[in-house]
Amino acid sequence: MAKLILNGVTKRFSPEAPPAVDCVSLELKPGAFLALLGPSGCGKTTVLRMVAGFEQPTGGEILLGERRLADAGGMVPPERRGMAMVFQSYALWPHMSVADNAGYPLKVRGIGRAEYDRKVGEALAAVRLDKLADRRPADLSGGQRQRVALARCLVTDPAVVLLDEPLANLDRHLRHEMEENFRVFHERSGAAMIYVTHDQAEAMALATDVAVMSEGRLLQVAAPDALYARPEGRIVGNLVGRGAILDLPAPAGGVRQPGWPQLAAMLSSADTGPKAAFLVRPEHVHEDANGIAARVETAVFQGERYCVTLRLPDGQELLVYSATRREPGQAMAVSISSAWRL
Ligand code: ATP
């Protein structure tokens, strides 16, 4: 498959309103799994719909290798892009069996019976629905219906699969099961995928790359572990993973990842000059009798541990994990082994 390239893609639905998508540039390598992450209304679905061909950009261009799929002057229709889209609602035909639903795109193309049977059989086996081929959608669970939608996507051997919050309608248990299905689906199909979600845990668990959007703009694209360790800016820092953001006196020399001695000095400094934002992950906060004296605000039980919110002497909050229960108001001295300047 060729690379999918978005080059300064912009979408304005009206001249008065701010653009829904504002000059987004990114590249999707063949076989990549890109999660498009961001709060509601940030433009994720509009990006996906422009890639699919359901919306036309008002600026910039979308390319698949050398082939121009869309720009403000024209666009290739969805059915000629070699892509498949899986919707949140699954969009299954209620009167058709599982096999007929999965094979529908092939029927529309009018391919021969033997090839049809083979491709549908393979697609259903890939999503473990071969034993339910004759059922109707009404007789399936939510997760099984989702898998029919995936099988329907697989039969066409798409170069790019577009998924719009495909797990939003499922309960937590099923979401975990389906995450595994998506991973297997991605491996087997070899297709590049763009997966829209506002759930950062889902994005981090599934994707090879995560693109974070806010107010129509692309803020950062990185592998999940890099995004977690080195988010750029307050919005990404807030959106990805857990942690507290501390405003501390800006250190000289542009240090990005200070350790405890430096952080201790910054926390106790009376400097009233410019501040910098530092993200502190709870796993980098440790109980330490020689640390800074804080007070417990809340402690939320999470099964294997408690997530404790601490109040620092200057009024800022910090998160820390604790194996034991802590009571609000209790004193707790802590040190911070690492922080990341946003
Ligand atoms: P969600 O997670 O809630 O689905 P999103 O990040 O996918 O949100 P979009 O659906 O892309 O966001 O919407 C981005 C912005 O564009 C929103 O302000 C939305 O109101 C606006 N918008 C989307 N579609 C249209 C449309 N057809 N006409 C006018 N404005 C639209």
Short mmCIF file of C-alpha atoms and ligand atoms in Angstrom, two decimals:
data_model
loop_
_atom_site.label_atom_id
_atom_site.label_comp_id
_atom_site.label_asym_id
_atom_site.label_seq_id
_atom_site.Cartn_x
_atom_site.Cartn_y
_atom_site.Cartn_z
CA MET A 1 0.00 0.00 0.00
CA ALA A 2 1.10 3.55 -0.65
CA LYS A 3 1.47 6.11 2.11
CA LEU A 4 -1.63 8.12 3.01
CA ILE A 5 -0.65 11.78 3.26
CA LEU A 6 -2.64 14.68 4.67
CA ASN A 7 -1.06 17.95 3.67
CA GLY A 8 -2.41 21.06 5.41
CA VAL A 9 -5.95 19.66 5.31
CA THR A 10 -8.57 22.17 6.39
CA LYS A 11 -12.36 22.00 6.62
CA ARG A 12 -14.61 25.00 7.15
CA PHE A 13 -18.31 24.22 7.34
CA SER A 14 -19.15 27.93 7.24
CA PRO A 15 -17.13 31.11 6.63
CA GLU A 16 -18.15 32.56 10.02
CA ALA A 17 -17.34 29.55 12.23
CA PRO A 18 -13.73 28.60 13.07
CA PRO A 19 -12.49 25.70 10.93
CA ALA A 20 -13.56 22.25 12.17
CA VAL A 21 -10.18 20.98 10.94
CA ASP A 22 -7.33 23.47 10.76
CA CYS A 23 -4.30 22.74 8.57
CA VAL A 24 -3.74 19.12 9.63
CA SER A 25 -0.67 17.40 8.17
CA LEU A 26 0.21 13.78 8.84
CA GLU A 27 1.44 10.64 7.14
CA LEU A 28 0.13 7.13 7.61
CA LYS A 29 2.72 4.50 6.78
CA PRO A 30 1.57 1.23 5.21
CA GLY A 31 0.30 -1.12 7.95
CA ALA A 32 0.33 1.58 10.64
CA PHE A 33 -2.41 1.80 13.25
CA LEU A 34 -3.06 5.45 13.95
CA ALA A 35 -5.37 6.52 16.76
CA LEU A 36 -6.89 9.98 16.38
CA LEU A 37 -7.42 11.15 19.94
CA GLY A 38 -9.03 14.28 21.30
CA PRO A 39 -12.00 15.72 23.18
CA SER A 40 -15.49 15.84 21.72
CA GLY A 41 -15.82 18.32 18.87
CA CYS A 42 -12.07 18.63 18.15
CA GLY A 43 -12.49 17.51 14.52
CA LYS A 44 -11.54 13.80 14.62
CA THR A 45 -14.60 12.53 12.76
CA THR A 46 -14.31 15.30 10.17
CA VAL A 47 -10.70 14.22 9.43
CA LEU A 48 -11.86 10.62 9.06
CA ARG A 49 -14.78 11.58 6.81
CA MET A 50 -12.47 13.61 4.56
CA VAL A 51 -10.09 10.63 4.27
CA ALA A 52 -13.06 8.36 3.48
CA GLY A 53 -14.43 10.79 0.88
CA PHE A 54 -17.67 11.75 2.64
CA GLU A 55 -16.51 15.35 3.11
CA GLN A 56 -14.40 17.52 0.85
CA PRO A 57 -11.53 19.58 2.30
CA THR A 58 -11.80 23.35 1.86
CA GLY A 59 -7.99 23.60 1.94
CA GLY A 60 -4.92 21.36 1.63
CA GLU A 61 -4.79 17.95 -0.05
CA ILE A 62 -5.14 14.23 0.69
CA LEU A 63 -2.87 11.86 -1.23
CA LEU A 64 -2.52 8.09 -1.39
CA GLY A 65 1.05 7.77 -2.65
CA GLU A 66 1.13 9.74 -5.90
CA ARG A 67 -2.64 9.68 -6.24
CA ARG A 68 -4.50 12.83 -5.24
CA LEU A 69 -7.69 11.79 -3.43
CA ALA A 70 -9.03 15.21 -2.55
CA ASP A 71 -8.40 18.91 -2.39
CA ALA A 72 -10.61 22.00 -2.47
CA GLY A 73 -11.02 21.61 -6.24
CA GLY A 74 -12.31 18.03 -6.42
CA MET A 75 -12.27 14.55 -4.95
CA VAL A 76 -12.25 10.83 -5.73
CA PRO A 77 -15.58 9.28 -4.59
CA PRO A 78 -15.49 6.97 -1.52
CA GLU A 79 -16.02 3.75 -3.49
CA ARG A 80 -12.92 4.40 -5.63
CA ARG A 81 -10.49 4.99 -2.75
CA GLY A 82 -9.78 1.38 -1.71
CA MET A 83 -10.85 2.16 1.84
CA ALA A 84 -13.44 0.75 4.19
CA MET A 85 -15.13 2.50 7.07
CA VAL A 86 -16.58 0.92 10.22
CA PHE A 87 -19.21 3.07 11.90
CA GLN A 88 -20.14 3.30 15.56
CA SER A 89 -23.65 2.10 14.71
CA TYR A 90 -22.31 -0.97 12.75
CA ALA A 91 -24.86 -0.21 9.95
CA LEU A 92 -25.84 -3.88 9.39
CA TRP A 93 -28.81 -4.96 7.27
CA PRO A 94 -31.32 -6.48 9.74
CA HIS A 95 -32.99 -8.80 7.20
CA MET A 96 -29.71 -10.37 6.04
CA SER A 97 -27.73 -13.19 7.64
CA VAL A 98 -24.26 -12.64 9.11
CA ALA A 99 -22.67 -14.10 5.95
CA ASP A 100 -24.77 -11.96 3.60
CA ASN A 101 -23.98 -8.83 5.58
CA ALA A 102 -20.26 -9.60 5.48
CA GLY A 103 -20.38 -10.38 1.76
CA TYR A 104 -22.49 -7.38 0.77
CA PRO A 105 -19.66 -5.24 -0.67
CA LEU A 106 -18.61 -8.20 -2.87
CA LYS A 107 -22.15 -8.76 -4.11
CA VAL A 108 -22.34 -5.10 -5.13
CA ARG A 109 -19.14 -5.63 -7.14
CA GLY A 110 -20.60 -8.71 -8.79
CA ILE A 111 -17.72 -11.17 -8.24
CA GLY A 112 -18.02 -14.92 -8.99
CA ARG A 113 -19.70 -17.31 -6.53
CA ALA A 114 -16.62 -19.40 -5.68
CA GLU A 115 -14.49 -16.35 -4.90
CA TYR A 116 -17.39 -14.80 -2.98
CA ASP A 117 -17.77 -17.90 -0.79
CA ARG A 118 -14.03 -18.13 -0.18
CA LYS A 119 -13.61 -14.46 0.80
CA VAL A 120 -16.68 -14.40 3.04
CA GLY A 121 -15.57 -17.66 4.71
CA GLU A 122 -12.09 -16.24 5.35
CA ALA A 123 -13.42 -12.95 6.69
CA LEU A 124 -15.87 -14.65 9.07
CA ALA A 125 -13.15 -17.02 10.28
CA ALA A 126 -10.84 -14.04 10.90
CA VAL A 127 -13.36 -12.50 13.29
CA ARG A 128 -14.40 -15.92 14.71
CA LEU A 129 -17.96 -15.76 13.41
CA ASP A 130 -17.88 -18.72 11.01
CA LYS A 131 -20.19 -20.76 13.26
CA LEU A 132 -22.79 -17.97 13.32
CA ALA A 133 -22.85 -17.35 9.55
CA ASP A 134 -26.61 -18.00 9.23
CA ARG A 135 -27.77 -15.85 12.16
CA ARG A 136 -29.48 -12.46 11.79
CA PRO A 137 -27.96 -9.37 13.44
CA ALA A 138 -30.89 -9.20 15.91
CA ASP A 139 -29.78 -12.56 17.36
CA LEU A 140 -26.20 -11.40 18.04
CA SER A 141 -24.55 -9.62 20.96
CA GLY A 142 -23.15 -6.10 20.52
CA GLY A 143 -19.61 -7.41 20.21
CA GLN A 144 -20.64 -10.02 17.64
CA ARG A 145 -22.39 -7.34 15.56
CA GLN A 146 -19.25 -5.27 15.68
CA ARG A 147 -17.31 -8.28 14.38
CA VAL A 148 -19.75 -8.64 11.44
CA ALA A 149 -18.99 -5.01 10.56
CA LEU A 150 -15.27 -5.85 10.68
CA ALA A 151 -15.73 -8.94 8.50
CA ARG A 152 -17.62 -6.81 5.96
CA CYS A 153 -14.63 -4.52 5.96
CA LEU A 154 -12.10 -7.37 5.51
CA VAL A 155 -13.75 -8.93 2.42
CA THR A 156 -12.76 -6.01 0.21
CA ASP A 157 -9.04 -6.20 1.11
CA PRO A 158 -8.93 -2.46 1.80
CA ALA A 159 -5.63 -0.59 1.86
CA VAL A 160 -6.94 1.67 4.62
CA VAL A 161 -9.57 0.90 7.27
CA LEU A 162 -11.29 3.82 8.99
CA LEU A 163 -12.89 3.21 12.36
CA ASP A 164 -15.09 5.84 14.02
CA GLU A 165 -15.31 5.16 17.78
CA PRO A 166 -16.12 1.51 17.06
CA LEU A 167 -16.25 0.51 20.74
CA ALA A 168 -18.31 3.43 22.05
CA ASN A 169 -21.51 1.39 22.35
CA LEU A 170 -20.00 -1.56 24.18
CA ASP A 171 -19.66 -2.27 27.90
CA ARG A 172 -16.26 -2.28 29.56
CA HIS A 173 -15.74 -6.04 29.50
CA LEU A 174 -16.62 -6.28 25.82
CA ARG A 175 -14.41 -3.32 24.99
CA HIS A 176 -11.36 -5.21 26.29
CA GLU A 177 -12.32 -8.27 24.28
CA MET A 178 -12.84 -6.16 21.17
CA GLU A 179 -9.53 -4.34 21.63
CA GLU A 180 -7.91 -7.76 21.28
CA ASN A 181 -10.03 -8.43 18.18
CA PHE A 182 -8.87 -5.17 16.62
CA ARG A 183 -5.24 -6.07 17.26
CA VAL A 184 -5.69 -9.47 15.56
CA PHE A 185 -7.76 -7.86 12.78
CA HIS A 186 -5.01 -5.33 12.15
CA GLU A 187 -2.30 -8.02 12.03
CA ARG A 188 -4.25 -10.25 9.67
CA SER A 189 -5.53 -7.63 7.28
CA GLY A 190 -2.20 -5.82 6.91
CA ALA A 191 -4.28 -2.70 6.21
CA ALA A 192 -3.35 0.68 7.60
CA MET A 193 -5.91 1.85 10.11
CA ILE A 194 -7.15 5.15 11.44
CA TYR A 195 -9.07 4.75 14.65
CA VAL A 196 -11.03 7.68 16.08
CA THR A 197 -11.50 7.70 19.84
CA HIS A 198 -11.74 10.08 22.78
CA ASP A 199 -10.60 7.29 25.12
CA GLN A 200 -6.87 7.70 25.68
CA ALA A 201 -6.46 4.25 27.28
CA GLU A 202 -7.99 2.65 24.18
CA ALA A 203 -5.75 4.70 21.88
CA MET A 204 -2.62 3.83 23.85
CA ALA A 205 -3.48 0.11 24.03
CA LEU A 206 -4.15 -0.33 20.33
CA ALA A 207 -2.23 2.08 18.18
CA THR A 208 1.28 2.16 16.77
CA ASP A 209 0.96 5.96 16.59
CA VAL A 210 -1.34 8.39 18.38
CA ALA A 211 -2.31 11.76 16.88
CA VAL A 212 -3.70 14.20 19.44
CA MET A 213 -6.12 16.87 18.23
CA SER A 214 -7.63 19.91 19.92
CA GLU A 215 -9.92 22.58 18.41
CA GLY A 216 -9.31 21.37 14.87
CA ARG A 217 -5.52 21.35 15.14
CA LEU A 218 -3.06 18.48 15.35
CA LEU A 219 -0.95 18.95 18.47
CA GLN A 220 1.37 15.93 18.47
CA VAL A 221 1.86 12.59 16.70
CA ALA A 222 3.99 9.96 18.44
CA ALA A 223 4.16 6.30 19.46
CA PRO A 224 2.09 5.66 22.63
CA ASP A 225 5.10 5.25 24.93
CA ALA A 226 6.80 8.39 23.58
CA LEU A 227 3.57 10.37 23.93
CA TYR A 228 3.21 9.21 27.53
CA ALA A 229 6.82 10.00 28.45
CA ARG A 230 7.23 13.23 26.47
CA PRO A 231 3.91 15.00 25.80
CA GLU A 232 4.24 18.43 24.20
CA GLY A 233 2.18 21.11 25.93
CA ARG A 234 -0.46 21.26 28.61
CA ILE A 235 -3.38 19.94 26.52
CA VAL A 236 -1.57 16.73 25.49
CA GLY A 237 -0.18 16.34 29.03
CA ASN A 238 -3.68 16.55 30.45
CA LEU A 239 -5.21 14.23 27.89
CA VAL A 240 -2.71 11.37 27.91
CA GLY A 241 -2.19 9.22 31.00
CA ARG A 242 -2.61 10.26 34.64
CA GLY A 243 -0.62 12.88 36.40
CA ALA A 244 -0.53 16.34 37.92
CA ILE A 245 0.77 19.50 36.31
CA LEU A 246 2.88 21.66 38.65
CA ASP A 247 3.68 25.29 37.89
CA LEU A 248 7.25 25.80 39.11
CA PRO A 249 9.88 28.53 38.68
CA ALA A 250 11.31 28.09 35.16
CA PRO A 251 14.75 26.48 35.54
CA ALA A 252 17.75 27.99 33.78
CA GLY A 253 19.18 26.13 30.78
CA GLY A 254 15.90 24.71 29.44
CA VAL A 255 16.05 21.50 31.51
CA ARG A 256 13.17 19.23 30.43
CA GLN A 257 13.43 16.31 32.83
CA PRO A 258 14.61 17.43 36.27
CA GLY A 259 15.27 14.93 39.06
CA TRP A 260 14.59 15.26 42.78
CA PRO A 261 17.35 17.62 43.97
CA GLN A 262 16.38 20.15 41.28
CA LEU A 263 12.65 19.67 41.83
CA ALA A 264 13.06 20.01 45.60
CA ALA A 265 14.81 23.34 45.06
CA MET A 266 12.09 24.51 42.64
CA LEU A 267 9.30 23.47 45.03
CA SER A 268 10.77 25.37 47.96
CA SER A 269 11.91 28.39 45.91
CA ALA A 270 10.48 31.84 46.71
CA ASP A 271 11.22 32.93 43.12
CA THR A 272 8.31 35.00 41.77
CA GLY A 273 9.64 35.08 38.17
CA PRO A 274 8.19 33.22 35.17
CA LYS A 275 6.79 29.73 35.77
CA ALA A 276 7.00 26.57 33.69
CA ALA A 277 4.55 23.64 33.66
CA PHE A 278 5.89 20.24 34.73
CA LEU A 279 3.96 17.02 34.36
CA VAL A 280 4.45 14.60 37.26
CA ARG A 281 3.27 11.01 36.80
CA PRO A 282 1.99 9.28 39.97
CA GLU A 283 4.52 6.46 39.57
CA HIS A 284 7.32 9.02 39.97
CA VAL A 285 6.04 10.24 43.34
CA HIS A 286 7.38 8.29 46.34
CA GLU A 287 6.73 8.42 50.06
CA ASP A 288 9.91 9.84 51.56
CA ALA A 289 10.38 11.12 55.11
CA ASN A 290 12.98 13.58 53.79
CA GLY A 291 10.66 14.83 51.02
CA ILE A 292 8.20 17.69 50.86
CA ALA A 293 5.40 17.69 53.46
CA ALA A 294 2.02 17.22 51.77
CA ARG A 295 -1.49 16.44 52.97
CA VAL A 296 -3.92 13.78 51.68
CA GLU A 297 -7.01 15.24 49.97
CA THR A 298 -8.68 12.07 48.65
CA ALA A 299 -7.81 8.40 48.18
CA VAL A 300 -9.65 6.41 45.51
CA PHE A 301 -9.54 2.61 45.69
CA GLN A 302 -8.55 1.11 42.33
CA GLY A 303 -8.40 -2.59 43.15
CA GLU A 304 -4.65 -3.21 43.20
CA ARG A 305 -3.85 0.17 44.83
CA TYR A 306 -5.17 3.57 45.90
CA CYS A 307 -4.77 6.69 43.81
CA VAL A 308 -4.11 9.46 46.33
CA THR A 309 -4.49 13.18 45.64
CA LEU A 310 -2.08 15.22 47.74
CA ARG A 311 -2.10 18.95 48.51
CA LEU A 312 1.35 20.55 48.54
CA PRO A 313 2.22 23.41 50.94
CA ASP A 314 1.85 25.95 48.06
CA GLY A 315 -1.69 24.67 47.33
CA GLN A 316 -0.89 22.67 44.15
CA GLU A 317 -2.07 19.07 43.72
CA LEU A 318 -0.01 15.92 43.16
CA LEU A 319 -1.09 12.34 42.48
CA VAL A 320 0.61 9.33 44.07
CA TYR A 321 -0.18 5.61 44.15
CA SER A 322 -0.29 3.91 47.52
CA ALA A 323 -0.60 0.23 48.43
CA THR A 324 -2.38 1.14 51.65
CA ARG A 325 -5.44 3.21 52.47
CA ARG A 326 -4.87 6.90 53.29
CA GLU A 327 -7.26 9.18 55.11
CA PRO A 328 -8.08 12.73 54.02
CA GLY A 329 -6.13 15.23 56.14
CA GLN A 330 -3.33 12.74 56.86
CA ALA A 331 0.25 14.05 56.46
CA MET A 332 2.40 12.38 53.78
CA ALA A 333 5.93 13.46 52.85
CA VAL A 334 6.96 12.69 49.27
CA SER A 335 9.79 13.13 46.79
CA ILE A 336 9.49 13.20 42.99
CA SER A 337 12.03 11.13 41.06
CA SER A 338 11.24 12.64 37.65
CA ALA A 339 9.09 15.32 36.01
CA TRP A 340 8.62 16.42 32.40
CA ARG A 341 8.54 20.05 31.33
CA LEU A 342 5.56 20.52 29.02
P1 ATP B 1 -17.01 13.71 18.71
O1 ATP B 1 -15.93 13.00 19.48
O2 ATP B 1 -18.00 14.39 19.61
O3 ATP B 1 -17.62 12.91 17.63
P2 ATP B 1 -15.20 15.02 16.86
O4 ATP B 1 -13.87 15.32 17.44
O5 ATP B 1 -15.31 13.82 16.00
O6 ATP B 1 -16.29 14.98 18.01
P3 ATP B 1 -16.32 16.47 14.65
O7 ATP B 1 -17.56 15.65 14.57
O8 ATP B 1 -15.29 16.28 13.61
O9 ATP B 1 -15.63 16.34 16.08
O10 ATP B 1 -16.76 18.01 14.67
C1 ATP B 1 -15.81 19.08 14.68
C2 ATP B 1 -16.55 20.40 14.63
O11 ATP B 1 -17.19 20.54 13.35
C3 ATP B 1 -17.65 20.54 15.67
O12 ATP B 1 -17.64 21.85 16.14
C4 ATP B 1 -18.91 20.24 14.89
O13 ATP B 1 -20.01 20.92 15.44
C5 ATP B 1 -18.57 20.75 13.50
N1 ATP B 1 -19.29 20.01 12.44
C6 ATP B 1 -19.15 18.69 12.18
N2 ATP B 1 -19.91 18.34 11.11
C7 ATP B 1 -20.55 19.48 10.70
C8 ATP B 1 -21.48 19.79 9.65
N3 ATP B 1 -21.89 18.85 8.79
N4 ATP B 1 -21.90 21.06 9.54
C9 ATP B 1 -21.45 22.02 10.38
N5 ATP B 1 -20.58 21.81 11.37
C10 ATP B 1 -20.13 20.54 11.55
#
